[in-house]
Tab-separated table of C-alpha atoms in Angstrom:
chain	number	residue	atom	x	y	z
A	29	MET	CA	-78.289	140.813	77.054
A	30	LYS	CA	-80.892	140.345	79.808
A	31	LYS	CA	-83.114	138.168	77.618
A	32	SER	CA	-80.151	136.020	76.585
A	33	ILE	CA	-79.142	135.449	80.208
A	34	GLN	CA	-82.741	134.738	81.182
A	35	PHE	CA	-83.070	132.155	78.376
A	36	LEU	CA	-79.776	130.452	79.302
A	37	GLU	CA	-80.572	130.284	83.003
A	38	GLU	CA	-84.282	129.420	82.885
A	39	GLN	CA	-84.701	127.337	79.745
A	40	LEU	CA	-81.284	125.658	79.442
A	41	LYS	CA	-80.574	125.565	83.201
A	42	LEU	CA	-77.071	126.987	82.736
A	43	THR	CA	-75.280	129.331	85.089
A	44	VAL	CA	-73.957	132.506	83.497
A	45	ASN	CA	-70.836	134.235	84.781
A	46	ARG	CA	-71.890	137.870	84.562
A	47	GLU	CA	-68.302	139.159	84.838
A	48	LYS	CA	-67.141	137.266	81.751
A	49	SER	CA	-70.336	137.534	79.712
A	50	ALA	CA	-70.864	140.525	77.466
A	51	VAL	CA	-72.263	141.541	74.126
A	52	GLY	CA	-69.990	143.498	71.817
A	53	SER	CA	-67.887	143.605	68.714
A	54	PRO	CA	-65.700	140.511	68.277
A	55	LEU	CA	-62.813	142.852	67.425
A	56	LYS	CA	-62.908	144.257	70.953
A	57	ARG	CA	-63.499	141.040	72.906
A	58	LYS	CA	-61.247	138.282	74.144
A	59	PHE	CA	-62.316	134.722	73.379
A	60	LEU	CA	-60.458	131.634	74.680
A	61	GLY	CA	-57.312	133.721	75.146
A	62	PHE	CA	-57.333	135.090	71.598
A	63	CYS	CA	-58.268	138.424	70.079
A	64	ILE	CA	-59.248	139.091	66.474
A	65	LEU	CA	-57.075	141.360	64.371
A	66	PRO	CA	-58.337	142.876	61.091
A	67	THR	CA	-55.641	143.175	58.387
A	68	LYS	CA	-55.523	144.134	54.706
A	69	LYS	CA	-55.493	140.446	53.752
A	70	GLY	CA	-58.410	139.539	55.991
A	71	ILE	CA	-58.796	138.623	59.638
A	72	LYS	CA	-56.098	137.054	61.793
A	73	ILE	CA	-56.005	135.992	65.404
A	74	ARG	CA	-53.335	136.497	68.012
A	75	PRO	CA	-52.993	135.790	71.719
A	76	HIS	CA	-54.608	138.406	73.909
A	77	ALA	CA	-52.325	140.762	75.850
A	78	LYS	CA	-53.339	139.078	79.123
A	79	ALA	CA	-52.266	135.662	77.791
A	80	LYS	CA	-48.879	137.088	76.797
A	81	GLN	CA	-48.512	138.783	80.158
A	82	ARG	CA	-49.440	135.564	81.972
A	83	VAL	CA	-46.852	133.415	80.153
A	84	LYS	CA	-44.144	136.008	80.795
A	85	SER	CA	-45.096	136.043	84.476
A	86	LYS	CA	-44.862	132.234	84.639
A	87	LEU	CA	-41.449	132.317	82.966
A	88	LYS	CA	-40.362	134.946	85.467
A	89	GLN	CA	-41.380	132.618	88.309
A	90	LEU	CA	-39.459	129.715	86.752
A	91	THR	CA	-36.274	131.766	86.324
A	92	LYS	CA	-36.280	133.498	89.702
A	93	ARG	CA	-32.710	133.878	90.922
A	94	ASN	CA	-33.375	132.392	94.353
A	95	ARG	CA	-34.950	129.077	93.290
A	96	GLY	CA	-31.785	127.057	93.909
A	97	ARG	CA	-32.382	124.423	91.223
A	98	SER	CA	-30.060	123.094	88.558
A	99	ILE	CA	-30.124	124.822	85.197
A	100	GLN	CA	-31.110	121.551	83.500
A	101	LEU	CA	-34.237	121.315	85.675
A	102	ILE	CA	-35.112	124.960	85.001
A	103	LEU	CA	-34.708	124.436	81.242
A	104	LYS	CA	-36.871	121.311	81.407
A	105	GLU	CA	-39.652	123.248	83.177
A	106	ILE	CA	-39.384	126.069	80.625
A	107	LYS	CA	-39.584	123.549	77.784
A	108	GLN	CA	-42.740	121.970	79.247
A	109	LEU	CA	-44.440	125.337	79.751
A	110	MET	CA	-43.529	126.740	76.348
A	111	THR	CA	-44.361	123.557	74.429
A	112	GLY	CA	-47.911	123.621	75.778
A	113	TRP	CA	-48.290	127.363	75.341
A	114	ILE	CA	-46.983	127.367	71.766
A	115	ASN	CA	-49.105	124.361	70.804
A	116	TYR	CA	-52.225	126.186	72.031
A	117	TYR	CA	-51.452	129.701	70.798
A	118	GLY	CA	-49.353	128.660	67.779
A	119	ILE	CA	-52.228	129.271	65.386
A	120	GLY	CA	-52.078	132.987	66.202
A	121	GLU	CA	-49.859	135.678	64.699
A	122	MET	CA	-47.092	136.452	67.194
A	123	LYS	CA	-43.736	136.217	65.426
A	124	GLU	CA	-42.429	139.501	66.849
A	125	PHE	CA	-43.622	138.689	70.375
A	126	MET	CA	-41.926	135.276	70.276
A	127	ARG	CA	-38.668	136.808	69.039
A	128	GLU	CA	-38.699	139.366	71.871
A	129	LEU	CA	-39.714	136.754	74.453
A	130	ASN	CA	-36.932	134.445	73.277
A	131	GLY	CA	-34.305	137.187	73.727
A	132	TRP	CA	-35.662	138.125	77.144
A	133	LEU	CA	-35.780	134.482	78.255
A	134	LYS	CA	-32.179	133.835	77.179
A	135	ARG	CA	-31.140	136.873	79.204
A	136	ARG	CA	-33.016	135.507	82.237
A	137	ILE	CA	-31.263	132.140	81.838
A	138	ARG	CA	-27.829	133.786	81.563
A	139	GLN	CA	-28.647	135.781	84.683
A	140	TYR	CA	-29.651	132.600	86.515
A	141	ILE	CA	-26.399	130.852	85.566
A	142	TRP	CA	-24.263	133.882	86.552
A	143	LYS	CA	-26.039	134.003	89.923
A	144	GLN	CA	-25.400	130.269	90.449
A	145	TRP	CA	-21.677	130.738	89.964
A	146	LYS	CA	-21.758	133.077	93.032
A	147	ASN	CA	-18.157	133.974	93.894
A	148	PRO	CA	-15.492	135.367	91.543
A	149	ARG	CA	-13.342	132.227	91.715
A	150	THR	CA	-16.178	130.039	90.415
A	151	LYS	CA	-17.045	132.611	87.760
A	152	ARG	CA	-13.410	132.731	86.607
A	153	LYS	CA	-13.139	128.931	86.506
A	154	ASN	CA	-16.341	128.576	84.475
A	155	LEU	CA	-15.423	131.392	82.082
A	156	ILE	CA	-12.083	129.674	81.391
A	157	ARG	CA	-13.916	126.374	80.874
A	158	LEU	CA	-16.130	128.117	78.310
A	159	GLY	CA	-13.095	129.279	76.298
A	160	ILE	CA	-12.327	132.758	77.656
A	161	ASP	CA	-8.590	133.457	78.199
A	162	LYS	CA	-7.373	133.715	81.812
A	163	ALA	CA	-6.742	137.473	81.873
A	164	LYS	CA	-10.206	138.303	80.524
A	165	ALA	CA	-11.811	135.696	82.779
A	166	TYR	CA	-10.160	137.313	85.817
A	167	GLU	CA	-11.297	140.768	84.713
A	168	TRP	CA	-14.852	139.701	83.937
A	169	SER	CA	-15.295	137.563	87.065
A	170	ASN	CA	-14.485	140.578	89.265
A	171	THR	CA	-16.871	142.984	87.553
A	172	ARG	CA	-18.864	145.433	89.637
A	173	LYS	CA	-21.885	145.178	87.393
A	174	GLY	CA	-25.056	143.660	88.770
A	175	ILE	CA	-26.396	140.284	87.691
A	176	TRP	CA	-29.066	141.656	85.326
A	177	SER	CA	-26.575	144.052	83.746
A	178	VAL	CA	-23.988	141.295	83.197
A	179	SER	CA	-26.624	139.066	81.584
A	180	LYS	CA	-26.949	141.631	78.757
A	181	SER	CA	-23.220	142.403	78.476
A	182	HIS	CA	-20.561	140.942	76.198
A	183	ILE	CA	-19.240	138.938	79.164
A	184	LEU	CA	-21.983	136.325	79.016
A	185	HIS	CA	-22.771	136.713	75.321
A	186	ARG	CA	-19.234	135.611	74.448
A	187	SER	CA	-19.065	132.813	76.989
A	188	LEU	CA	-22.672	131.586	77.290
A	189	THR	CA	-23.461	131.708	73.582
A	190	ASP	CA	-26.704	130.476	72.050
A	191	LYS	CA	-24.838	127.300	71.103
A	192	GLU	CA	-23.784	126.754	74.733
A	193	LEU	CA	-27.339	127.361	75.963
A	194	ALA	CA	-28.603	124.817	73.417
A	195	HIS	CA	-25.964	122.383	74.696
A	196	GLN	CA	-27.321	122.940	78.228
A	197	GLY	CA	-30.816	122.028	76.983
A	198	TYR	CA	-32.441	125.304	75.897
A	199	GLU	CA	-34.753	125.120	72.886
A	200	ASP	CA	-35.211	128.305	70.881
A	201	ILE	CA	-38.887	129.177	71.379
A	202	SER	CA	-39.145	131.444	68.340
A	203	LEU	CA	-37.999	128.571	66.092
A	204	LYS	CA	-40.435	126.241	67.827
A	205	TYR	CA	-43.252	128.744	67.226
A	206	GLN	CA	-42.340	129.093	63.537
A	207	PHE	CA	-42.445	125.313	63.138
A	208	VAL	CA	-45.819	124.958	64.895
A	209	HIS	CA	-47.295	128.001	63.121
A	210	SER	CA	-46.270	126.656	59.708
A	211	THR	CA	-48.359	123.510	60.294
A	212	TYR	CA	-51.609	125.510	60.550
């Protein structure tokens, strides 16, 4: 390692970042955000755990409950982030991760919408607008459950369906990944 660094710095006049530089098995190293995965059929690549963690953190920042932005703007920002991320990491194997991330992200979006509706009257009005009968809308709008709990419950899954989220502007990221991955 020392001779390699010496050659790079003295002969090629390059600066070497000693924190990122290392010699080791490619199966145990991260390279350009990917890690190598040996399988029975050969070798595959997938995004490194840090890359997955970073995209989830960015999505968490975009869907924070106190941002005070319209849902259309939030969905547009999510679309921009995920389009770039999927186009870069789409070559990797991550079908299960994308399915889980898609479910988690839809729950975050439902939570954001429920938080925006704020008081029970607005919740009731919007639930009725989404096709829930008045008695159920009254019951559900006055629930004692917290925002995160309601986002997983039948209340929002029946009213804010996947079809309604798509109508609002949400693009299913697991389908987008499958499309991009199939082109490689």
